[in-house]
Amino acid sequence: MKKRVLVASNRGPVSYQFGPDGTLTGRRGGGGLVAGVAEGLAATAPEAEVAWICAALSDADRAVARQRPGDTLGPDDIPVRMLDIPPDVFDRAYNNVANSILWFVQHMLFDTPNQPRFGREFRQDWAAYLAYNEAFAAAMADEAAGSASSAGVRALIQDYHLSLAPRLLRDKLGGGDADLGIAHFSHTPWAPPDYYRMLPAEVGEAVLDGMLGADHVGFHADRWAAAFLDCCAAILGARVSRDGNGYGSVGQVVHRGHVSEVAVHPLGVDAPALRARAGADDVRAHATVLGQAAAGRKLIVRVDRTELSKNIVRGLDAYRELLATRPEWHGRVVHLAFAYPSRSTVPEYRAYTERVRQVAAEITAEFGTPDWNPLVLEVKDDYPRSLAACTVADVLLVNPVRDGMNLVAQEGPVLSERGCALVLSRDAGAAATLHGDALLVNPYDVSETAAALHRALAMPDAERRRRSDALAATAAASPPARWFGDQLAALDR
Ligand code: G6P
């Protein structure tokens, strides 16, 4: 008898588009969460009865959800159930609560003299967020009930969109002696109590209480797990202990008579699969073009969603300061900045995108010459080209103000052909594992970042190669299958 393993996340592994003739075509969903879960779930599939529950994100997704409820297939033939949540409910839950409030709290992004502001409108948004979480909990309960298996149910619920779902699911399924295991995983950082308390009291409490409906509450790094434990103690008054207990555990929270294990599972990369992908013709072709365009100059690469937390503007400012203070690099370096569209329904993201374009244009105007373009900003999402840039980079710049983990910092060294130096924010979760071989910077300190870029560019080849190999080995040591399998093993215990 196989176990039933359910994954729930807002963004699923497949998204649909309407063609000009109205036909629907599916494409792989993007982002680190999706890639990690897809590989983890595929590795589990032979021993379990798996399903992935996600939201329909567009009209095309909704059309698929209506035509074929419950039987879309994702990569590796994983059954995908897309939820057709009413557009207004989805919009309020995803844009207004998850992305504009919870994401901002965990990444500490608020411009606090002006934002946030919690009034009546927010209470309506919050009701929608609850309804959205209810829809996921109901679908998971339904999937669990519809399963042929009685060997137990494991639900792995992802991220800040679904913080209430673990409690809601436990309320539906947790009675009797059901073999039910629920895990929640945050792909974001976690804010310290003083910042977290900005949320209205009932909301801050509901988020923690919701997550503590899980048996296993996971984070990418110790810092975020520790801050979560601090919030449980300070805001809920829950009983918190900080003893590791195996399986990544760093502590326990006892709340409403239930024990939740709090654990750290860093998510790295599937290095062999990534290298195989980078060997494909489309990536090789891009690498050739990028190499020719660089014409022997050093390449500083960054690849991000255009996301406030990624700190792209300060990164560009640091490059500008490098060129202003170290004229020896003029004509000898090019910065390839890939900043792909993201969450453009949120006004702050649109304004930030404009600012990125503006600063990039200023740098080109200030330093460019007829035969040297110091900066190439690309805003059109192109996955093969991003992989290609990582293969040829001399320096990789990853400087988020805060980041749950950061996949690019790990993919870059794995893909690098000649070895790349990594300039990395100390406030990325990945710094916990990569700190020994990266050049760590304070993400707010533009001068320090400029100095680190100089050091990275000037690094002797042998040292760059050695550091890059060590970074790649660290990234490869926590592949998605392990990240996923460790959480399942913890639930089975
Ligand atoms: C982060 C979050 C994910 C999210 C991704 C892309 O990695 O942790 O949950 O899916 O960003 O954001 P989006 O809003 O486009 O899904």
Coordinates of C-alpha atoms and ligand atoms in Angstrom, one line a residue:
M1 CA 0.0 0.0 0.0
K2 CA 1.5 3.4 -1.0
K3 CA 1.4 6.6 0.9
R4 CA -0.5 9.5 -0.4
V5 CA 1.9 12.5 -0.9
L6 CA 0.3 15.9 -1.6
V7 CA 2.1 19.1 -2.4
A8 CA 0.3 22.5 -2.2
S9 CA 1.6 25.7 -3.6
N10 CA 0.3 28.9 -5.2
R11 CA 2.3 28.5 -8.4
G12 CA 2.2 25.1 -9.9
P13 CA 4.5 23.2 -12.2
V14 CA 2.6 24.0 -15.4
S15 CA 1.0 27.2 -16.7
Y16 CA -1.2 27.6 -19.8
Q17 CA -1.4 30.1 -22.6
F18 CA -4.1 30.6 -25.3
G19 CA -2.8 30.3 -28.8
P20 CA -4.1 32.7 -31.5
D21 CA -6.7 30.1 -32.5
G22 CA -7.8 29.7 -28.9
T23 CA -6.0 26.4 -28.3
L24 CA -4.3 25.9 -25.0
T25 CA -0.7 25.0 -24.6
G26 CA 1.1 24.2 -21.3
R27 CA 4.5 25.4 -20.3
R28 CA 6.6 24.5 -17.2
G29 CA 6.0 26.9 -14.3
G30 CA 9.0 29.0 -13.3
G31 CA 10.9 29.8 -10.1
G32 CA 13.0 28.0 -7.5
L33 CA 10.1 26.7 -5.4
V34 CA 8.6 25.0 -8.5
A35 CA 11.9 23.5 -9.7
G36 CA 12.8 22.1 -6.2
V37 CA 9.4 20.6 -5.5
A38 CA 9.0 19.2 -9.0
E39 CA 12.3 17.3 -8.6
G40 CA 11.6 16.2 -5.1
L41 CA 8.1 15.0 -6.0
A42 CA 9.4 13.1 -9.1
A43 CA 11.9 11.3 -6.9
T44 CA 9.1 10.3 -4.5
A45 CA 6.6 9.3 -7.1
P46 CA 7.6 5.6 -7.5
E47 CA 7.0 4.9 -3.9
A48 CA 3.9 7.1 -3.3
E49 CA 0.7 8.2 -4.9
V50 CA 1.4 11.8 -5.5
A51 CA -0.5 14.9 -6.5
W52 CA 0.2 18.6 -6.7
I53 CA -2.5 21.2 -5.9
C54 CA -2.0 24.7 -7.1
A55 CA -3.9 27.8 -8.1
A56 CA -5.1 28.7 -11.6
L57 CA -3.1 31.9 -12.2
S58 CA -4.5 33.1 -15.5
D59 CA -7.6 32.9 -17.6
A60 CA -6.0 30.1 -19.6
D61 CA -5.2 28.1 -16.4
R62 CA -8.9 28.6 -15.4
A63 CA -10.1 27.3 -18.7
V64 CA -8.0 24.1 -18.1
A65 CA -9.2 23.8 -14.5
R66 CA -12.8 23.9 -15.7
Q67 CA -12.4 21.6 -18.7
R68 CA -10.3 19.0 -16.9
P69 CA -10.7 19.3 -13.2
G70 CA -8.2 17.3 -11.3
D71 CA -6.4 15.6 -14.1
T72 CA -3.8 17.9 -15.7
L73 CA -0.3 16.4 -15.9
G74 CA 2.8 18.3 -14.9
P75 CA 6.5 17.4 -15.6
D76 CA 7.3 13.7 -15.1
D77 CA 3.5 13.1 -15.4
I78 CA 2.7 14.3 -11.9
P79 CA -1.0 14.8 -11.5
V80 CA -1.8 18.4 -11.0
R81 CA -5.0 19.8 -9.7
M82 CA -5.5 23.5 -10.5
L83 CA -7.9 25.3 -8.3
D84 CA -10.3 27.7 -10.0
I85 CA -10.5 30.3 -7.2
P86 CA -12.8 33.2 -8.0
P87 CA -10.6 35.9 -9.6
D88 CA -11.5 38.6 -7.0
V89 CA -10.7 36.3 -4.1
F90 CA -7.4 35.2 -5.8
D91 CA -6.4 38.8 -6.5
R92 CA -6.9 39.9 -3.0
A93 CA -5.2 36.9 -1.5
Y94 CA -2.2 36.7 -3.8
N95 CA -1.6 40.4 -4.6
N96 CA -2.9 42.3 -1.6
V97 CA -2.1 40.0 1.2
A98 CA 0.6 37.5 0.2
N99 CA 2.7 39.7 -2.0
S100 CA 2.0 43.2 -0.7
I101 CA 1.9 42.4 3.1
L102 CA 3.3 39.0 4.1
W103 CA 6.2 39.1 1.6
F104 CA 7.0 42.7 2.6
V105 CA 7.0 41.7 6.3
Q106 CA 9.3 38.7 5.9
H107 CA 11.7 40.6 3.7
M108 CA 11.4 43.8 5.8
L109 CA 10.6 45.9 2.7
F110 CA 8.2 48.5 4.1
D111 CA 8.9 52.2 3.7
T112 CA 7.5 52.5 7.3
P113 CA 6.7 56.3 7.4
N114 CA 4.1 55.5 4.8
Q115 CA 3.4 51.8 4.7
P116 CA 1.8 49.5 5.8
R117 CA -1.7 50.8 6.7
F118 CA -4.3 48.3 7.9
G119 CA -7.8 49.6 7.5
R120 CA -11.2 48.2 6.4
E121 CA -10.1 47.4 2.9
F122 CA -7.3 45.2 4.4
R123 CA -9.9 43.3 6.5
Q124 CA -11.7 42.4 3.3
D125 CA -8.4 41.3 1.7
W126 CA -7.7 39.2 4.8
A127 CA -11.1 37.5 4.5
A128 CA -10.2 36.6 0.9
Y129 CA -6.8 35.2 2.0
L130 CA -8.7 32.9 4.5
A131 CA -11.1 31.8 1.7
Y132 CA -8.1 31.1 -0.6
N133 CA -6.5 29.0 2.1
E134 CA -9.8 27.2 2.8
A135 CA -10.0 26.3 -0.9
F136 CA -6.6 24.6 -0.7
A137 CA -7.4 22.8 2.5
A138 CA -10.7 21.5 1.1
A139 CA -8.9 20.3 -2.1
M140 CA -6.2 18.5 -0.1
A141 CA -8.8 16.9 2.1
D142 CA -10.7 15.8 -1.0
E143 CA -7.5 14.4 -2.6
A144 CA -6.7 12.5 0.6
A145 CA -10.2 11.0 0.8
G146 CA -10.3 10.1 -2.9
S147 CA -7.0 8.1 -2.6
A148 CA -7.1 4.3 -2.8
S149 CA -4.4 4.2 -0.2
S150 CA -4.9 3.8 3.5
A151 CA -1.2 3.9 4.2
G152 CA -1.3 7.4 5.4
V153 CA -1.4 10.9 4.0
R154 CA 1.5 13.4 3.9
A155 CA 0.8 17.0 2.9
L156 CA 3.7 19.3 2.1
I157 CA 2.4 22.9 2.0
Q158 CA 4.5 25.6 0.6
D159 CA 5.2 29.2 1.5
Y160 CA 3.5 32.4 2.8
H161 CA 0.5 32.1 0.5
L162 CA -0.6 29.1 2.4
S163 CA 0.2 29.9 6.0
L164 CA -3.4 29.1 7.3
A165 CA -3.8 25.9 5.3
P166 CA -1.9 23.5 7.7
R167 CA -4.3 24.3 10.6
L168 CA -7.4 24.2 8.3
L169 CA -6.3 20.8 6.9
R170 CA -5.7 19.4 10.4
D171 CA -9.1 20.5 11.5
K172 CA -10.6 18.6 8.5
L173 CA -8.5 15.4 8.7
G174 CA -6.8 15.3 12.1
G175 CA -9.5 13.5 14.1
G176 CA -9.3 9.8 15.2
D177 CA -6.2 7.8 14.6
A178 CA -5.6 9.0 11.0
D179 CA -2.0 8.6 9.9
L180 CA -1.7 12.2 8.8
G181 CA 1.5 14.2 8.5
I182 CA 1.6 17.9 7.6
A183 CA 4.6 19.9 6.8
H184 CA 4.8 23.6 6.0
F185 CA 7.9 25.1 4.3
S186 CA 8.8 28.8 4.0
H187 CA 10.9 29.7 1.0
T188 CA 11.2 33.3 2.4
P189 CA 13.2 34.6 5.4
W190 CA 11.3 35.2 8.7
A191 CA 11.1 38.6 10.4
P192 CA 12.1 39.3 14.0
P193 CA 9.2 39.8 16.4
D194 CA 9.6 43.6 16.5
Y195 CA 9.1 43.8 12.8
Y196 CA 6.5 41.0 12.6
R197 CA 4.4 42.8 15.2
M198 CA 3.6 45.4 12.5
L199 CA 0.8 43.0 11.4
P200 CA -2.6 43.5 13.0
A201 CA -2.6 41.3 16.2
E202 CA -5.2 38.9 14.9
V203 CA -3.4 38.5 11.6
G204 CA 0.0 37.9 13.1
E205 CA -1.5 35.3 15.5
A206 CA -3.5 33.6 12.8
V207 CA -0.4 33.2 10.5
L208 CA 1.6 31.6 13.3
D209 CA -1.3 29.5 14.6
G210 CA -2.0 28.4 11.0
M211 CA 1.5 27.2 10.4
L212 CA 1.6 25.4 13.8
G213 CA -1.2 23.2 12.5
A214 CA 1.7 21.4 10.8
D215 CA 3.8 18.7 12.4
H216 CA 7.0 19.9 10.7
V217 CA 7.7 23.6 10.0
G218 CA 10.7 24.1 7.7
F219 CA 13.0 27.0 6.7
H220 CA 16.1 27.3 4.5
A221 CA 18.4 28.7 7.1
D222 CA 18.9 28.7 10.9
R223 CA 18.3 32.4 11.2
W224 CA 14.8 32.2 9.8
A225 CA 13.9 29.2 12.0
A226 CA 15.2 31.0 15.0
A227 CA 13.2 34.2 14.2
F228 CA 10.1 32.0 13.8
L229 CA 10.6 30.5 17.2
D230 CA 11.1 34.0 18.7
C231 CA 7.8 35.1 17.1
C232 CA 5.9 32.0 18.5
A233 CA 7.2 32.8 22.0
A234 CA 6.7 36.5 21.9
I235 CA 3.4 36.8 20.0
L236 CA 1.6 33.6 20.8
G237 CA 3.2 33.0 24.2
A238 CA 3.7 29.4 23.0
R239 CA 6.1 27.0 24.8
V240 CA 9.3 27.0 22.7
S241 CA 12.3 24.8 23.1
R242 CA 15.5 25.1 21.0
D243 CA 16.9 21.5 21.0
G244 CA 17.6 19.8 17.8
N245 CA 16.0 16.4 17.5
G246 CA 17.4 15.0 14.3
Y247 CA 16.0 15.3 10.7
G248 CA 17.0 19.0 10.5
S249 CA 15.1 19.9 13.7
V250 CA 16.3 23.0 15.6
G251 CA 13.4 23.3 18.1
Q252 CA 9.8 22.6 19.0
V253 CA 6.8 24.7 19.6
V254 CA 3.9 23.4 21.8
H255 CA 0.7 25.3 21.0
R256 CA -2.9 24.2 21.6
G257 CA -1.7 20.9 22.8
H258 CA 0.1 20.0 19.6
V259 CA 3.9 19.8 19.1
S260 CA 5.4 21.3 15.9
E261 CA 9.0 20.4 15.1
V262 CA 10.8 23.4 13.6
A263 CA 13.6 22.5 11.2
V264 CA 16.1 23.7 8.7
H265 CA 16.4 22.1 5.2
P266 CA 18.6 24.1 2.8
L267 CA 17.5 23.7 -0.8
G268 CA 20.4 23.3 -3.2
V269 CA 20.5 22.2 -6.8
D270 CA 20.5 19.0 -8.8
A271 CA 24.0 19.6 -10.3
P272 CA 24.1 16.8 -12.9
A273 CA 20.6 17.7 -14.3
L274 CA 21.5 21.4 -14.4
R275 CA 24.8 20.7 -16.2
A276 CA 23.1 18.5 -18.6
R277 CA 20.5 21.2 -19.4
A278 CA 23.3 23.7 -19.9
G279 CA 24.9 21.4 -22.4
A280 CA 21.9 21.6 -24.8
D281 CA 22.2 23.5 -28.1
D282 CA 20.1 26.5 -27.1
V283 CA 22.3 27.3 -24.1
R284 CA 25.5 26.7 -26.0
A285 CA 24.4 29.0 -28.8
H286 CA 23.7 31.8 -26.2
A287 CA 27.1 31.2 -24.5
T288 CA 28.9 31.6 -27.9
V289 CA 27.1 34.9 -28.6
L290 CA 27.7 36.2 -25.0
G291 CA 31.4 35.2 -25.3
Q292 CA 31.8 37.0 -28.6
A293 CA 30.1 40.2 -27.3
A294 CA 32.4 40.2 -24.3
A295 CA 35.4 40.1 -26.6
G296 CA 37.9 39.1 -23.9
R297 CA 36.5 41.5 -21.3
K298 CA 35.6 40.2 -17.8
L299 CA 31.9 39.6 -17.2
I300 CA 30.0 40.4 -14.1
V301 CA 26.6 38.7 -14.2
R302 CA 23.4 38.9 -12.2
V303 CA 20.1 37.1 -12.8
D304 CA 17.0 38.0 -10.8
R305 CA 13.3 38.6 -11.0
T306 CA 12.8 42.4 -10.8
E307 CA 12.0 42.1 -7.2
L308 CA 12.4 44.7 -4.5
S309 CA 14.2 42.3 -2.2
K310 CA 16.8 41.5 -4.9
N311 CA 18.4 45.0 -4.4
I312 CA 19.1 45.4 -8.1
V313 CA 19.4 49.2 -7.9
R314 CA 22.1 49.2 -5.2
G315 CA 23.9 46.5 -7.2
L316 CA 23.9 48.9 -10.2
D317 CA 25.1 51.7 -7.9
A318 CA 27.9 49.5 -6.7
Y319 CA 29.0 48.8 -10.3
R320 CA 28.8 52.6 -11.0
E321 CA 31.0 53.2 -8.0
L322 CA 33.5 50.6 -9.2
L323 CA 33.8 52.3 -12.5
A324 CA 34.1 55.8 -10.9
T325 CA 36.8 54.8 -8.4
R326 CA 38.7 52.2 -10.4
P327 CA 39.2 53.6 -13.9
E328 CA 41.6 50.7 -14.6
W329 CA 38.5 48.6 -15.4
H330 CA 37.2 50.9 -18.1
G331 CA 37.0 49.0 -21.3
R332 CA 37.9 45.8 -19.5
V333 CA 34.6 44.7 -17.9
V334 CA 30.9 44.3 -18.9
H335 CA 28.0 43.9 -16.5
L336 CA 25.3 41.7 -17.8
A337 CA 22.2 42.4 -15.6
F338 CA 19.2 40.1 -16.3
A339 CA 16.2 41.5 -14.5
Y340 CA 13.0 39.6 -15.5
P341 CA 9.5 40.9 -15.0
S342 CA 7.7 39.9 -11.8
R343 CA 4.5 40.7 -10.0
S344 CA 3.9 43.8 -12.2
T345 CA 0.3 44.0 -10.7
V346 CA 1.9 45.4 -7.5
P347 CA 2.6 49.2 -7.9
E348 CA 5.9 49.1 -6.0
Y349 CA 7.2 46.6 -8.4
R350 CA 6.3 48.7 -11.4
A351 CA 8.1 51.7 -9.9
Y352 CA 11.1 49.6 -9.0
T353 CA 11.4 48.3 -12.6
E354 CA 11.4 51.9 -13.8
R355 CA 14.2 52.8 -11.4
V356 CA 16.3 49.8 -12.5
R357 CA 16.0 51.0 -16.2
Q358 CA 16.8 54.5 -15.2
V359 CA 19.9 53.8 -13.3
A360 CA 21.1 51.4 -16.0
A361 CA 20.7 54.1 -18.6
E362 CA 22.6 56.6 -16.4
I363 CA 25.5 54.2 -16.2
T364 CA 25.7 53.7 -19.9
A365 CA 25.5 57.4 -20.6
E366 CA 28.2 58.2 -18.0
F367 CA 30.8 55.6 -18.9
G368 CA 30.0 54.1 -22.3
T369 CA 32.2 54.8 -25.3
P370 CA 31.8 54.1 -29.0
D371 CA 33.6 50.8 -28.6
W372 CA 32.7 49.8 -25.0
N373 CA 29.2 49.2 -23.6
P374 CA 29.8 48.8 -19.9
L375 CA 26.3 47.5 -19.0
V376 CA 23.7 45.3 -20.7
L377 CA 20.3 45.2 -19.0
E378 CA 18.0 42.5 -20.3
V379 CA 14.4 42.5 -19.1
K380 CA 12.9 39.7 -21.3
D381 CA 12.8 36.4 -19.4
D382 CA 15.1 33.9 -21.2
Y383 CA 16.0 30.8 -19.2
P384 CA 18.6 29.3 -21.7
R385 CA 20.3 32.7 -21.9
S386 CA 20.5 33.0 -18.1
L387 CA 22.1 29.6 -17.9
A388 CA 24.5 30.5 -20.6
A389 CA 25.5 33.7 -18.8
C390 CA 26.3 31.7 -15.7
T391 CA 28.6 29.4 -17.7
V392 CA 30.7 32.3 -18.9
A393 CA 30.6 34.6 -15.8
D394 CA 33.8 35.7 -14.1
V395 CA 31.9 37.3 -11.3
L396 CA 28.4 36.6 -10.1
L397 CA 26.6 39.3 -8.1
V398 CA 23.8 38.2 -5.7
N399 CA 23.1 41.1 -3.2
P400 CA 19.5 40.8 -1.9
V401 CA 18.5 42.8 1.1
R402 CA 17.0 39.6 2.4
D403 CA 16.3 36.3 0.7
G404 CA 15.0 32.9 1.9
M405 CA 17.8 31.0 0.2
N406 CA 18.7 32.2 -3.4
L407 CA 19.1 29.6 -6.1
V408 CA 21.2 31.7 -8.5
A409 CA 24.1 31.9 -6.0
Q410 CA 24.2 28.1 -6.1
E411 CA 23.5 27.5 -9.8
G412 CA 26.1 30.0 -10.9
P413 CA 29.1 28.1 -9.5
V414 CA 27.7 24.7 -10.6
L415 CA 27.4 26.0 -14.2
S416 CA 30.6 28.0 -14.3
E417 CA 33.2 26.7 -16.8
R418 CA 36.3 28.7 -15.8
G419 CA 35.3 29.3 -12.2
C420 CA 33.4 32.4 -11.0
A421 CA 33.8 34.6 -7.9
L422 CA 30.6 35.0 -6.0
V423 CA 29.8 38.4 -4.4
L424 CA 27.0 37.5 -2.0
S425 CA 24.8 39.3 0.5
R426 CA 25.2 38.2 4.0
D427 CA 21.4 38.4 4.3
A428 CA 20.7 35.6 1.7
G429 CA 19.9 32.3 3.3
A430 CA 22.5 30.8 1.0
A431 CA 25.2 32.7 2.9
A432 CA 24.8 30.2 5.7
T433 CA 26.2 27.4 3.6
L434 CA 28.3 29.4 1.1
H435 CA 30.0 32.0 3.3
G436 CA 33.4 30.2 3.4
D437 CA 34.0 30.6 -0.3
A438 CA 31.9 33.7 -1.3
L439 CA 32.8 37.4 -0.8
L440 CA 30.1 38.4 1.7
V441 CA 28.8 42.0 1.7
N442 CA 26.4 44.1 3.6
P443 CA 23.7 44.6 1.0
Y444 CA 23.1 48.3 2.0
D445 CA 26.8 49.2 1.7
V446 CA 27.3 50.2 -1.9
S447 CA 31.0 51.0 -1.4
E448 CA 31.7 47.7 0.2
T449 CA 29.9 45.9 -2.6
A450 CA 32.0 47.9 -5.2
A451 CA 35.2 46.9 -3.3
A452 CA 34.1 43.3 -3.4
L453 CA 33.4 43.5 -7.1
H454 CA 36.9 44.8 -7.6
R455 CA 38.4 42.0 -5.5
A456 CA 36.4 39.4 -7.4
L457 CA 37.5 40.8 -10.8
A458 CA 41.2 40.9 -9.6
M459 CA 41.1 37.5 -8.0
P460 CA 43.9 35.2 -9.3
D461 CA 42.5 32.5 -11.6
A462 CA 43.5 29.6 -9.4
E463 CA 41.8 31.1 -6.3
R464 CA 38.7 31.8 -8.3
R465 CA 38.6 28.3 -9.6
R466 CA 39.2 26.8 -6.2
R467 CA 36.4 28.9 -4.5
S468 CA 34.0 28.2 -7.4
D469 CA 34.5 24.5 -7.2
A470 CA 33.9 24.5 -3.4
L471 CA 30.8 26.6 -3.8
A472 CA 29.5 24.2 -6.5
A473 CA 30.2 21.2 -4.2
T474 CA 28.2 22.8 -1.3
A475 CA 25.3 23.6 -3.6
A476 CA 25.2 20.1 -5.0
A477 CA 25.2 18.6 -1.5
S478 CA 21.5 19.5 -0.9
P479 CA 19.7 18.5 -4.1
P480 CA 15.9 18.9 -4.2
A481 CA 15.3 15.1 -3.8
R482 CA 17.1 15.2 -0.5
W483 CA 15.4 18.4 0.6
F484 CA 12.0 16.8 -0.1
G485 CA 12.9 13.4 1.2
D486 CA 14.2 14.7 4.5
Q487 CA 10.9 16.4 5.2
L488 CA 9.0 13.2 4.3
A489 CA 11.3 11.2 6.5
A490 CA 10.7 13.6 9.4
L491 CA 7.0 13.2 9.0
D492 CA 7.2 9.4 9.0
R493 CA 9.1 9.4 12.2
Ligands
G6P1 C1 9.6 33.2 -4.4 C2 8.5 32.6 -3.5 C3 7.7 31.6 -4.4 C4 7.2 32.3 -5.6 C5 8.4 32.8 -6.4 C6 8.0 33.6 -7.7 O1 10.6 32.2 -4.7 O2 9.1 32.0 -2.4 O3 6.6 31.2 -3.6 O4 6.5 31.4 -6.4 O5 9.1 33.7 -5.6 O6 7.0 34.5 -7.4 P1 5.6 34.5 -8.1 O7 4.8 35.5 -7.3 O8 5.8 34.9 -9.5 O9 5.0 33.1 -8.0

